[in-house]
Amino acid sequence: MSTRHAPAARPAAASATAPRERLLTGPFVRLAAADLAWFVAAGVTIQVLPLQVTGPAGGSAAAAGLAFGAFAVTALLLRPLAGRVGDTRGRRPLLVGGALAGVPIVLLLAHTSEIVPIVLLRLAAGGAEAAFFVASFAVLVDLAPESRRGEALSYNSLGLYLGLALGPPLGEALVAAGGLRTAWYGAAVCCALAAVLSAGLPETLVPGERGADPGPLVHRAAVPPSVGFLASVVVIGGFLAFAPLHAADVGVSPTSLVVAVYGAVVVVCRLALARVVDRHRPLLLGAGALVVVAVGVALCAAWRSPAGLVVGTAVLAVGVALSTPAFFAAIFAGVPAAERGAAAGTASACIDLGLAGPLVLGLVAERLGIPWAFAATGAVVLAGAAWTLGLDRRRLHVAASPHAAP
């Protein structure tokens, strides 16, 4: 592994006296707004898709898991390619193109009531999501000062979690007002808004930083910390796929409350704890966050009541609030501008692997019940915490070696 990808040491005295670099610039805020619009559409989908599958399409919980996770297959295959395009051709075309592609996909979902076409459209949605998400993270790292990268990740991710907090209630309200099609139309408007906002962003990959030759599709230095991140996404995928159905089983009303609580707690914690990542070793922080996630999902599985599900969701959300910026700070540490797209593609591929979990978890839920599916994700996240802690210790050992690069 090349030493150029090793995180640079931060001199304590310099960081204490140097003025803080500006973070909240116009492009940074515009990117956050585009992300918000995109993820409100995703939040509406989270609420509406299971209802579409188990309602008009006549499918089961396993079919709902299949439809939810199908998009991850194409997104997984296309993220590395999106990263390469972003490093050689620029970030903005991917942002605009991904958001625009989401519009017809969502409109077609509004008029589809059979399982196979729904799954095919979700596969197409994976391509749009790959382009938008990879480019968004690369632009974010381009815009953020290195000394405030963890803080930038925390603030930017508010768009994602505000989308998850606002999207399901919006979807539920639109369904109540005009039916499932009205909710899908609302999601299409959000995708179009994300495209408009993205079109107003500057191209952040300057010509001098573009890779002369296409690099590898998989960024090797990003792989080890991405494994820990993957464990957290497995939990998120299982939770988001089955939380509305489990909420109905235990008597939570409205069912969108659980996902709304999840998104709201993450938003509050990201605001309150935004600077924590830049003050601590990100891998150590990530390992601790995974343990908190495991506690939360265990509560969701074992405490089968409205209060238990809401409390478990809140605890899980606290862990997620810290885990994502911690892992992405570790992944992007020391990555040059011409390789940030590749690093984003490699790391975000873990999102697809994790969100594909409902494909298997749906079978567990069908046979044993949703609480057992939650319990299975808890075992995965504890294994991820152990891996991440070991990786942090290895990095400390390498840094302390007399042969380590300065």
mmCIF file of C-alpha atoms in Angstrom:
data_model
loop_
_atom_site.group_PDB
_atom_site.id
_atom_site.type_symbol
_atom_site.label_atom_id
_atom_site.label_comp_id
_atom_site.label_asym_id
_atom_site.label_seq_id
_atom_site.Cartn_x
_atom_site.Cartn_y
_atom_site.Cartn_z
ATOM 1 C CA MET A 1 0.000 0.000 0.000
ATOM 2 C CA SER A 2 1.461 3.357 -0.997
ATOM 3 C CA THR A 3 2.627 5.664 1.782
ATOM 4 C CA ARG A 4 1.040 8.630 0.035
ATOM 5 C CA HIS A 5 -2.349 7.416 1.248
ATOM 6 C CA ALA A 6 -1.317 7.418 4.904
ATOM 7 C CA PRO A 7 -3.049 10.063 7.025
ATOM 8 C CA ALA A 8 -0.789 12.970 7.783
ATOM 9 C CA ALA A 9 -0.088 13.757 11.422
ATOM 10 C CA ARG A 10 -1.742 16.865 12.842
ATOM 11 C CA PRO A 11 0.603 19.002 14.907
ATOM 12 C CA ALA A 12 -1.231 19.857 18.120
ATOM 13 C CA ALA A 13 0.289 23.307 18.548
ATOM 14 C CA ALA A 14 -0.384 24.359 14.979
ATOM 15 C CA SER A 15 -3.993 23.205 15.048
ATOM 16 C CA ALA A 16 -4.574 25.073 18.293
ATOM 17 C CA THR A 17 -3.297 28.420 16.988
ATOM 18 C CA ALA A 18 -4.106 28.391 13.259
ATOM 19 C CA PRO A 19 -7.298 30.199 12.194
ATOM 20 C CA ARG A 20 -10.174 27.936 11.197
ATOM 21 C CA GLU A 21 -10.612 27.672 7.444
ATOM 22 C CA ARG A 22 -14.003 28.655 6.066
ATOM 23 C CA LEU A 23 -16.342 25.730 5.522
ATOM 24 C CA LEU A 24 -19.847 27.086 4.856
ATOM 25 C CA THR A 25 -19.313 28.530 1.373
ATOM 26 C CA GLY A 26 -22.019 29.039 -1.244
ATOM 27 C CA PRO A 27 -21.175 25.858 -3.216
ATOM 28 C CA PHE A 28 -21.040 23.833 0.025
ATOM 29 C CA VAL A 29 -24.559 24.967 0.973
ATOM 30 C CA ARG A 30 -25.858 24.410 -2.571
ATOM 31 C CA LEU A 31 -24.469 20.864 -2.583
ATOM 32 C CA ALA A 32 -26.176 20.192 0.754
ATOM 33 C CA ALA A 33 -29.474 21.462 -0.696
ATOM 34 C CA ALA A 34 -29.146 19.192 -3.739
ATOM 35 C CA ASP A 35 -28.447 16.248 -1.446
ATOM 36 C CA LEU A 36 -31.502 17.153 0.633
ATOM 37 C CA ALA A 37 -33.771 17.144 -2.408
ATOM 38 C CA TRP A 38 -32.354 13.819 -3.595
ATOM 39 C CA PHE A 39 -32.749 12.126 -0.232
ATOM 40 C CA VAL A 40 -36.253 13.453 0.379
ATOM 41 C CA ALA A 41 -37.110 11.518 -2.771
ATOM 42 C CA ALA A 42 -35.339 8.494 -1.258
ATOM 43 C CA GLY A 43 -37.283 8.960 1.996
ATOM 44 C CA VAL A 44 -40.575 9.013 0.126
ATOM 45 C CA THR A 45 -39.495 5.809 -1.616
ATOM 46 C CA ILE A 46 -38.687 4.118 1.705
ATOM 47 C CA GLN A 47 -42.229 4.788 2.894
ATOM 48 C CA VAL A 48 -44.095 4.106 -0.333
ATOM 49 C CA LEU A 49 -42.221 1.193 -1.908
ATOM 50 C CA PRO A 50 -43.190 -1.456 0.710
ATOM 51 C CA LEU A 51 -46.816 -0.272 0.470
ATOM 52 C CA GLN A 52 -46.708 -0.566 -3.313
ATOM 53 C CA VAL A 53 -45.219 -4.066 -3.184
ATOM 54 C CA THR A 54 -47.457 -5.479 -0.446
ATOM 55 C CA GLY A 55 -50.533 -3.565 -1.673
ATOM 56 C CA PRO A 56 -51.246 -3.120 -5.412
ATOM 57 C CA ALA A 57 -48.511 -5.587 -6.417
ATOM 58 C CA GLY A 58 -49.770 -8.225 -3.952
ATOM 59 C CA GLY A 59 -46.274 -9.176 -2.743
ATOM 60 C CA SER A 60 -44.971 -10.440 0.612
ATOM 61 C CA ALA A 61 -42.382 -9.130 3.080
ATOM 62 C CA ALA A 62 -39.731 -11.070 1.160
ATOM 63 C CA ALA A 63 -40.829 -9.352 -2.067
ATOM 64 C CA ALA A 64 -40.625 -5.979 -0.314
ATOM 65 C CA GLY A 65 -37.061 -6.781 0.714
ATOM 66 C CA LEU A 66 -36.225 -7.826 -2.850
ATOM 67 C CA ALA A 67 -37.624 -4.616 -4.322
ATOM 68 C CA PHE A 68 -35.904 -2.454 -1.727
ATOM 69 C CA GLY A 69 -32.492 -4.057 -2.152
ATOM 70 C CA ALA A 70 -32.533 -4.560 -5.936
ATOM 71 C CA PHE A 71 -31.199 -1.092 -6.697
ATOM 72 C CA ALA A 72 -28.026 -1.937 -4.769
ATOM 73 C CA VAL A 73 -27.003 -4.512 -7.385
ATOM 74 C CA THR A 74 -26.570 -2.055 -10.246
ATOM 75 C CA ALA A 75 -25.324 0.677 -7.943
ATOM 76 C CA LEU A 76 -22.608 -1.682 -6.668
ATOM 77 C CA LEU A 77 -21.470 -2.472 -10.194
ATOM 78 C CA LEU A 78 -21.543 1.128 -11.395
ATOM 79 C CA ARG A 79 -20.081 3.060 -8.433
ATOM 80 C CA PRO A 80 -16.438 2.260 -9.285
ATOM 81 C CA LEU A 81 -17.048 3.300 -12.884
ATOM 82 C CA ALA A 82 -18.712 6.506 -11.670
ATOM 83 C CA GLY A 83 -15.652 7.193 -9.525
ATOM 84 C CA ARG A 84 -13.349 6.808 -12.515
ATOM 85 C CA VAL A 85 -15.512 9.113 -14.645
ATOM 86 C CA GLY A 86 -15.556 11.676 -11.847
ATOM 87 C CA ASP A 87 -11.745 11.631 -11.615
ATOM 88 C CA THR A 88 -11.189 11.958 -15.358
ATOM 89 C CA ARG A 89 -14.194 13.879 -16.731
ATOM 90 C CA GLY A 90 -15.421 15.857 -13.736
ATOM 91 C CA ARG A 91 -17.956 15.613 -10.931
ATOM 92 C CA ARG A 92 -20.809 17.886 -12.035
ATOM 93 C CA PRO A 93 -21.965 15.838 -15.080
ATOM 94 C CA LEU A 94 -22.457 12.844 -12.790
ATOM 95 C CA LEU A 95 -24.438 14.886 -10.271
ATOM 96 C CA VAL A 96 -26.789 16.390 -12.853
ATOM 97 C CA GLY A 97 -27.122 13.201 -14.904
ATOM 98 C CA GLY A 98 -27.865 10.992 -11.897
ATOM 99 C CA ALA A 99 -30.549 13.331 -10.578
ATOM 100 C CA LEU A 100 -32.189 13.724 -13.987
ATOM 101 C CA ALA A 101 -32.244 9.959 -14.520
ATOM 102 C CA GLY A 102 -34.190 9.567 -11.289
ATOM 103 C CA VAL A 103 -37.180 11.522 -12.640
ATOM 104 C CA PRO A 104 -38.481 9.079 -15.294
ATOM 105 C CA ILE A 105 -37.662 6.076 -13.097
ATOM 106 C CA VAL A 106 -39.851 7.369 -10.266
ATOM 107 C CA LEU A 107 -42.630 8.376 -12.663
ATOM 108 C CA LEU A 108 -42.667 4.860 -14.096
ATOM 109 C CA LEU A 109 -42.850 3.380 -10.586
ATOM 110 C CA ALA A 110 -45.990 5.450 -10.071
ATOM 111 C CA HIS A 111 -47.694 3.460 -12.846
ATOM 112 C CA THR A 112 -46.318 -0.018 -12.087
ATOM 113 C CA SER A 113 -48.188 -2.596 -10.039
ATOM 114 C CA GLU A 114 -46.317 -5.831 -10.762
ATOM 115 C CA ILE A 115 -43.278 -7.172 -8.913
ATOM 116 C CA VAL A 116 -40.988 -7.838 -11.887
ATOM 117 C CA PRO A 117 -41.270 -4.338 -13.445
ATOM 118 C CA ILE A 118 -40.828 -2.784 -9.985
ATOM 119 C CA VAL A 119 -37.609 -4.725 -9.442
ATOM 120 C CA LEU A 120 -36.339 -3.779 -12.921
ATOM 121 C CA LEU A 121 -37.022 -0.103 -12.253
ATOM 122 C CA ARG A 122 -35.221 -0.381 -8.910
ATOM 123 C CA LEU A 123 -32.236 -1.831 -10.766
ATOM 124 C CA ALA A 124 -32.274 1.231 -13.043
ATOM 125 C CA ALA A 125 -32.536 3.484 -9.981
ATOM 126 C CA GLY A 126 -29.261 1.985 -8.754
ATOM 127 C CA GLY A 127 -27.416 3.478 -11.718
ATOM 128 C CA ALA A 128 -28.818 6.942 -11.071
ATOM 129 C CA GLU A 129 -27.992 6.687 -7.379
ATOM 130 C CA ALA A 130 -24.423 5.551 -8.109
ATOM 131 C CA ALA A 131 -23.702 8.569 -10.291
ATOM 132 C CA PHE A 132 -25.231 11.128 -7.945
ATOM 133 C CA PHE A 133 -23.877 9.746 -4.675
ATOM 134 C CA VAL A 134 -20.276 9.156 -5.793
ATOM 135 C CA ALA A 135 -20.049 12.601 -7.362
ATOM 136 C CA SER A 136 -21.620 14.226 -4.297
ATOM 137 C CA PHE A 137 -19.022 12.788 -1.927
ATOM 138 C CA ALA A 138 -16.149 13.679 -4.242
ATOM 139 C CA VAL A 139 -17.401 17.279 -4.535
ATOM 140 C CA LEU A 140 -17.788 17.464 -0.761
ATOM 141 C CA VAL A 141 -14.180 16.407 -0.150
ATOM 142 C CA ASP A 142 -13.018 18.842 -2.870
ATOM 143 C CA LEU A 143 -14.829 21.715 -1.150
ATOM 144 C CA ALA A 144 -13.973 20.931 2.491
ATOM 145 C CA PRO A 145 -10.784 22.190 4.180
ATOM 146 C CA GLU A 146 -8.702 19.195 5.246
ATOM 147 C CA SER A 147 -8.679 20.320 8.890
ATOM 148 C CA ARG A 148 -12.510 20.348 8.931
ATOM 149 C CA ARG A 149 -13.285 17.335 6.769
ATOM 150 C CA GLY A 150 -15.026 15.356 9.497
ATOM 151 C CA GLU A 151 -17.140 18.390 10.366
ATOM 152 C CA ALA A 152 -17.962 18.853 6.673
ATOM 153 C CA LEU A 153 -19.097 15.246 6.380
ATOM 154 C CA SER A 154 -21.310 15.675 9.427
ATOM 155 C CA TYR A 155 -22.971 18.827 8.132
ATOM 156 C CA ASN A 156 -23.369 17.578 4.567
ATOM 157 C CA SER A 157 -24.955 14.335 5.705
ATOM 158 C CA LEU A 158 -27.765 16.384 7.231
ATOM 159 C CA GLY A 159 -29.262 16.433 3.758
ATOM 160 C CA LEU A 160 -29.398 12.650 3.783
ATOM 161 C CA TYR A 161 -30.922 12.337 7.231
ATOM 162 C CA LEU A 162 -33.250 15.290 6.914
ATOM 163 C CA GLY A 163 -34.427 13.525 3.780
ATOM 164 C CA LEU A 164 -35.005 10.358 5.785
ATOM 165 C CA ALA A 165 -36.758 12.367 8.497
ATOM 166 C CA LEU A 166 -38.959 14.377 6.126
ATOM 167 C CA GLY A 167 -39.420 11.956 3.244
ATOM 168 C CA PRO A 168 -41.487 9.209 4.956
ATOM 169 C CA PRO A 169 -44.002 11.618 6.570
ATOM 170 C CA LEU A 170 -44.220 13.471 3.262
ATOM 171 C CA GLY A 171 -44.817 10.192 1.461
ATOM 172 C CA GLU A 172 -47.467 9.182 3.982
ATOM 173 C CA ALA A 173 -49.193 12.562 3.665
ATOM 174 C CA LEU A 174 -49.150 12.404 -0.132
ATOM 175 C CA VAL A 175 -50.588 8.881 -0.061
ATOM 176 C CA ALA A 176 -53.368 10.056 2.259
ATOM 177 C CA ALA A 177 -54.064 13.070 0.028
ATOM 178 C CA GLY A 178 -54.011 11.420 -3.389
ATOM 179 C CA GLY A 179 -52.837 7.822 -3.231
ATOM 180 C CA LEU A 180 -49.563 6.082 -4.059
ATOM 181 C CA ARG A 181 -49.179 7.764 -7.448
ATOM 182 C CA THR A 182 -49.297 11.206 -5.883
ATOM 183 C CA ALA A 183 -46.471 10.220 -3.537
ATOM 184 C CA TRP A 184 -44.343 8.989 -6.452
ATOM 185 C CA TYR A 185 -45.001 12.261 -8.312
ATOM 186 C CA GLY A 186 -43.721 14.144 -5.262
ATOM 187 C CA ALA A 187 -40.533 12.079 -5.320
ATOM 188 C CA ALA A 188 -40.057 12.901 -9.015
ATOM 189 C CA VAL A 189 -40.296 16.635 -8.276
ATOM 190 C CA CYS A 190 -37.572 16.237 -5.638
ATOM 191 C CA CYS A 191 -35.277 14.479 -8.135
ATOM 192 C CA ALA A 192 -35.792 17.302 -10.640
ATOM 193 C CA LEU A 193 -34.986 19.892 -7.966
ATOM 194 C CA ALA A 194 -31.746 18.035 -7.133
ATOM 195 C CA ALA A 195 -30.766 18.236 -10.818
ATOM 196 C CA VAL A 196 -31.428 21.991 -10.977
ATOM 197 C CA LEU A 197 -29.388 22.671 -7.837
ATOM 198 C CA SER A 198 -26.532 20.469 -9.048
ATOM 199 C CA ALA A 199 -26.401 22.287 -12.373
ATOM 200 C CA GLY A 200 -25.586 25.500 -10.483
ATOM 201 C CA LEU A 201 -22.481 24.048 -8.831
ATOM 202 C CA PRO A 202 -18.988 24.780 -10.149
ATOM 203 C CA GLU A 203 -16.835 21.925 -11.401
ATOM 204 C CA THR A 204 -14.603 21.151 -8.415
ATOM 205 C CA LEU A 205 -12.102 18.923 -10.233
ATOM 206 C CA VAL A 206 -9.736 21.457 -11.824
ATOM 207 C CA PRO A 207 -7.934 20.453 -15.056
ATOM 208 C CA GLY A 208 -4.536 20.189 -13.358
ATOM 209 C CA GLU A 209 -5.861 17.647 -10.860
ATOM 210 C CA ARG A 210 -7.519 15.307 -13.350
ATOM 211 C CA GLY A 211 -5.936 11.891 -13.691
ATOM 212 C CA ALA A 212 -3.923 11.561 -16.897
ATOM 213 C CA ASP A 213 -4.736 7.856 -17.091
ATOM 214 C CA PRO A 214 -7.714 6.027 -15.631
ATOM 215 C CA GLY A 215 -6.754 4.593 -12.259
ATOM 216 C CA PRO A 216 -7.908 1.278 -10.813
ATOM 217 C CA LEU A 217 -11.642 0.889 -10.342
ATOM 218 C CA VAL A 218 -11.106 -0.168 -6.713
ATOM 219 C CA HIS A 219 -9.121 2.214 -4.509
ATOM 220 C CA ARG A 220 -7.049 -0.202 -2.421
ATOM 221 C CA ALA A 221 -6.281 2.204 0.428
ATOM 222 C CA ALA A 222 -10.010 2.791 0.952
ATOM 223 C CA VAL A 223 -10.895 -0.892 1.314
ATOM 224 C CA PRO A 224 -9.895 -1.670 4.962
ATOM 225 C CA PRO A 225 -11.865 1.174 6.640
ATOM 226 C CA SER A 226 -14.728 0.547 4.211
ATOM 227 C CA VAL A 227 -15.206 -2.926 5.703
ATOM 228 C CA GLY A 228 -16.151 -1.395 9.052
ATOM 229 C CA PHE A 229 -18.435 1.061 7.299
ATOM 230 C CA LEU A 230 -20.100 -1.861 5.526
ATOM 231 C CA ALA A 231 -21.134 -3.366 8.860
ATOM 232 C CA SER A 232 -23.036 -0.198 9.792
ATOM 233 C CA VAL A 233 -24.811 -0.099 6.429
ATOM 234 C CA VAL A 234 -26.018 -3.692 6.824
ATOM 235 C CA VAL A 235 -27.894 -2.542 9.928
ATOM 236 C CA ILE A 236 -29.231 0.562 8.200
ATOM 237 C CA GLY A 237 -30.445 -1.450 5.214
ATOM 238 C CA GLY A 238 -32.259 -3.991 7.359
ATOM 239 C CA PHE A 239 -33.745 -1.317 9.579
ATOM 240 C CA LEU A 240 -35.026 0.911 6.767
ATOM 241 C CA ALA A 241 -36.452 -2.025 4.807
ATOM 242 C CA PHE A 242 -38.480 -3.470 7.676
ATOM 243 C CA ALA A 243 -39.026 -0.656 10.183
ATOM 244 C CA PRO A 244 -42.395 0.444 8.708
ATOM 245 C CA LEU A 245 -43.672 -3.153 8.712
ATOM 246 C CA HIS A 246 -42.327 -3.874 12.216
ATOM 247 C CA ALA A 247 -43.845 -0.604 13.451
ATOM 248 C CA ALA A 248 -47.252 -1.815 12.281
ATOM 249 C CA ASP A 249 -46.689 -5.195 13.986
ATOM 250 C CA VAL A 250 -45.927 -3.649 17.417
ATOM 251 C CA GLY A 251 -48.623 -0.961 17.190
ATOM 252 C CA VAL A 252 -46.748 2.229 16.307
ATOM 253 C CA SER A 253 -49.029 4.755 14.615
ATOM 254 C CA PRO A 254 -48.323 6.380 12.272
ATOM 255 C CA THR A 255 -45.826 3.816 10.986
ATOM 256 C CA SER A 256 -43.621 6.545 9.493
ATOM 257 C CA LEU A 257 -42.839 7.743 13.044
ATOM 258 C CA VAL A 258 -40.002 5.236 13.482
ATOM 259 C CA VAL A 259 -38.019 6.268 10.397
ATOM 260 C CA ALA A 260 -38.754 9.923 11.189
ATOM 261 C CA VAL A 261 -37.327 9.479 14.712
ATOM 262 C CA TYR A 262 -34.273 7.772 13.228
ATOM 263 C CA GLY A 263 -33.618 10.631 10.808
ATOM 264 C CA ALA A 264 -34.335 13.357 13.382
ATOM 265 C CA VAL A 265 -31.964 11.887 16.007
ATOM 266 C CA VAL A 266 -29.177 11.561 13.446
ATOM 267 C CA VAL A 267 -29.686 15.184 12.367
ATOM 268 C CA VAL A 268 -29.529 16.487 15.952
ATOM 269 C CA CYS A 269 -26.432 14.420 16.754
ATOM 270 C CA ARG A 270 -24.662 15.428 13.546
ATOM 271 C CA LEU A 271 -25.182 19.097 14.471
ATOM 272 C CA ALA A 272 -24.201 18.680 18.115
ATOM 273 C CA LEU A 273 -21.218 16.389 17.496
ATOM 274 C CA ALA A 274 -19.977 17.747 14.145
ATOM 275 C CA ARG A 275 -16.477 18.579 15.414
ATOM 276 C CA VAL A 276 -15.919 15.327 17.312
ATOM 277 C CA VAL A 277 -14.525 13.421 14.318
ATOM 278 C CA ASP A 278 -11.742 15.947 13.709
ATOM 279 C CA ARG A 279 -10.638 15.716 17.362
ATOM 280 C CA HIS A 280 -10.361 11.918 17.694
ATOM 281 C CA ARG A 281 -8.907 8.999 15.797
ATOM 282 C CA PRO A 282 -11.685 8.282 13.281
ATOM 283 C CA LEU A 283 -11.317 4.494 13.327
ATOM 284 C CA LEU A 284 -11.489 4.326 17.122
ATOM 285 C CA LEU A 285 -14.550 6.559 17.045
ATOM 286 C CA GLY A 286 -16.056 4.391 14.307
ATOM 287 C CA ALA A 287 -15.576 1.209 16.368
ATOM 288 C CA GLY A 288 -17.298 2.777 19.374
ATOM 289 C CA ALA A 289 -20.150 3.996 17.191
ATOM 290 C CA LEU A 290 -20.706 0.479 15.860
ATOM 291 C CA VAL A 291 -21.069 -0.839 19.419
ATOM 292 C CA VAL A 292 -23.766 1.779 20.066
ATOM 293 C CA VAL A 293 -25.512 0.722 16.846
ATOM 294 C CA ALA A 294 -25.463 -2.894 18.033
ATOM 295 C CA VAL A 295 -27.122 -1.911 21.322
ATOM 296 C CA GLY A 296 -29.830 0.002 19.474
ATOM 297 C CA VAL A 297 -30.693 -2.790 17.053
ATOM 298 C CA ALA A 298 -30.753 -5.296 19.953
ATOM 299 C CA LEU A 299 -33.354 -3.133 21.687
ATOM 300 C CA CYS A 300 -35.439 -3.010 18.496
ATOM 301 C CA ALA A 301 -35.326 -6.802 18.262
ATOM 302 C CA ALA A 302 -35.901 -7.722 21.917
ATOM 303 C CA TRP A 303 -38.203 -4.971 23.236
ATOM 304 C CA ARG A 304 -41.323 -5.654 21.171
ATOM 305 C CA SER A 305 -43.476 -2.657 21.972
ATOM 306 C CA PRO A 306 -43.933 0.857 20.578
ATOM 307 C CA ALA A 307 -41.691 2.295 23.315
ATOM 308 C CA GLY A 308 -39.024 -0.353 22.732
ATOM 309 C CA LEU A 309 -38.921 0.251 18.996
ATOM 310 C CA VAL A 310 -38.717 4.027 19.392
ATOM 311 C CA VAL A 311 -36.008 3.866 22.099
ATOM 312 C CA GLY A 312 -33.996 1.291 20.150
ATOM 313 C CA THR A 313 -34.286 3.415 17.020
ATOM 314 C CA ALA A 314 -32.996 6.479 18.872
ATOM 315 C CA VAL A 315 -29.973 4.589 20.270
ATOM 316 C CA LEU A 316 -29.213 3.096 16.861
ATOM 317 C CA ALA A 317 -29.413 6.568 15.317
ATOM 318 C CA VAL A 318 -26.852 7.984 17.772
ATOM 319 C CA GLY A 319 -24.354 5.337 16.672
ATOM 320 C CA VAL A 320 -25.066 5.940 12.989
ATOM 321 C CA ALA A 321 -24.643 9.701 13.501
ATOM 322 C CA LEU A 322 -21.006 9.139 14.480
ATOM 323 C CA SER A 323 -20.133 6.116 12.373
ATOM 324 C CA THR A 324 -20.539 7.492 8.848
ATOM 325 C CA PRO A 325 -18.428 10.676 9.201
ATOM 326 C CA ALA A 326 -15.833 8.745 11.204
ATOM 327 C CA PHE A 327 -15.383 6.105 8.524
ATOM 328 C CA PHE A 328 -15.413 8.546 5.628
ATOM 329 C CA ALA A 329 -12.818 10.709 7.383
ATOM 330 C CA ALA A 330 -10.622 7.614 7.689
ATOM 331 C CA ILE A 331 -11.243 6.635 4.069
ATOM 332 C CA PHE A 332 -10.389 10.041 2.549
ATOM 333 C CA ALA A 333 -7.388 10.807 4.753
ATOM 334 C CA GLY A 334 -4.438 11.544 2.468
ATOM 335 C CA VAL A 335 -6.268 10.735 -0.782
ATOM 336 C CA PRO A 336 -5.177 13.159 -3.577
ATOM 337 C CA ALA A 337 -7.783 15.065 -5.577
ATOM 338 C CA ALA A 338 -7.318 12.925 -8.695
ATOM 339 C CA GLU A 339 -8.268 9.785 -6.708
ATOM 340 C CA ARG A 340 -11.180 11.057 -4.613
ATOM 341 C CA GLY A 341 -13.761 9.815 -7.079
ATOM 342 C CA ALA A 342 -12.243 6.338 -6.964
ATOM 343 C CA ALA A 343 -12.149 6.416 -3.164
ATOM 344 C CA ALA A 344 -15.774 7.587 -3.051
ATOM 345 C CA GLY A 345 -16.775 4.851 -5.484
ATOM 346 C CA THR A 346 -15.007 2.168 -3.460
ATOM 347 C CA ALA A 347 -16.377 3.325 -0.115
ATOM 348 C CA SER A 348 -19.911 3.936 -1.328
ATOM 349 C CA ALA A 349 -19.978 0.475 -2.909
ATOM 350 C CA CYS A 350 -20.261 -0.718 0.681
ATOM 351 C CA ILE A 351 -23.580 1.106 0.833
ATOM 352 C CA ASP A 352 -24.866 -1.112 -1.956
ATOM 353 C CA LEU A 353 -23.487 -4.266 -0.368
ATOM 354 C CA GLY A 354 -25.081 -3.280 2.923
ATOM 355 C CA LEU A 355 -28.399 -2.190 1.465
ATOM 356 C CA ALA A 356 -28.549 -5.434 -0.499
ATOM 357 C CA GLY A 357 -28.844 -7.117 2.902
ATOM 358 C CA PRO A 358 -32.674 -7.039 2.763
ATOM 359 C CA LEU A 359 -32.446 -9.528 -0.106
ATOM 360 C CA VAL A 360 -31.310 -12.096 2.480
ATOM 361 C CA LEU A 361 -32.897 -10.530 5.546
ATOM 362 C CA GLY A 362 -36.288 -10.696 3.847
ATOM 363 C CA LEU A 363 -36.015 -14.491 3.899
ATOM 364 C CA VAL A 364 -35.105 -14.405 7.599
ATOM 365 C CA ALA A 365 -38.048 -12.112 8.301
ATOM 366 C CA GLU A 366 -40.383 -14.362 6.324
ATOM 367 C CA ARG A 367 -39.369 -17.524 8.210
ATOM 368 C CA LEU A 368 -38.567 -16.286 11.735
ATOM 369 C CA GLY A 369 -39.980 -12.760 11.947
ATOM 370 C CA ILE A 370 -38.582 -9.261 11.602
ATOM 371 C CA PRO A 371 -36.998 -9.180 15.126
ATOM 372 C CA TRP A 372 -34.720 -12.075 14.126
ATOM 373 C CA ALA A 373 -33.698 -10.173 11.002
ATOM 374 C CA PHE A 374 -32.751 -7.241 13.248
ATOM 375 C CA ALA A 375 -30.792 -9.578 15.521
ATOM 376 C CA ALA A 376 -28.818 -10.902 12.554
ATOM 377 C CA THR A 377 -27.721 -7.377 11.648
ATOM 378 C CA GLY A 378 -26.603 -6.858 15.258
ATOM 379 C CA ALA A 379 -24.171 -9.767 14.970
ATOM 380 C CA VAL A 380 -22.751 -8.294 11.762
ATOM 381 C CA VAL A 381 -22.191 -4.862 13.310
ATOM 382 C CA LEU A 382 -20.369 -6.303 16.341
ATOM 383 C CA ALA A 383 -18.011 -8.141 13.982
ATOM 384 C CA GLY A 384 -17.443 -4.836 12.185
ATOM 385 C CA ALA A 385 -16.592 -3.108 15.460
ATOM 386 C CA ALA A 386 -13.946 -5.746 16.228
ATOM 387 C CA TRP A 387 -12.449 -5.384 12.733
ATOM 388 C CA THR A 388 -12.320 -1.588 12.975
ATOM 389 C CA LEU A 389 -10.700 -1.636 16.403
ATOM 390 C CA GLY A 390 -8.044 -4.017 15.102
ATOM 391 C CA LEU A 391 -7.436 -1.766 12.086
ATOM 392 C CA ASP A 392 -7.013 1.252 14.374
ATOM 393 C CA ARG A 393 -4.447 -0.611 16.466
ATOM 394 C CA ARG A 394 -2.527 -1.670 13.362
ATOM 395 C CA ARG A 395 -2.409 1.918 12.126
ATOM 396 C CA LEU A 396 -1.117 3.072 15.495
ATOM 397 C CA HIS A 397 1.570 0.381 15.376
ATOM 398 C CA VAL A 398 2.644 1.457 11.873
ATOM 399 C CA ALA A 399 2.680 5.132 12.891
ATOM 400 C CA ALA A 400 4.874 4.319 15.908
ATOM 401 C CA SER A 401 7.364 2.320 13.834
ATOM 402 C CA PRO A 402 10.771 3.989 13.421
ATOM 403 C CA HIS A 403 10.509 3.261 9.668
ATOM 404 C CA ALA A 404 7.174 5.077 9.262
ATOM 405 C CA ALA A 405 7.061 7.879 6.723
ATOM 406 C CA PRO A 406 7.222 11.373 8.274
#
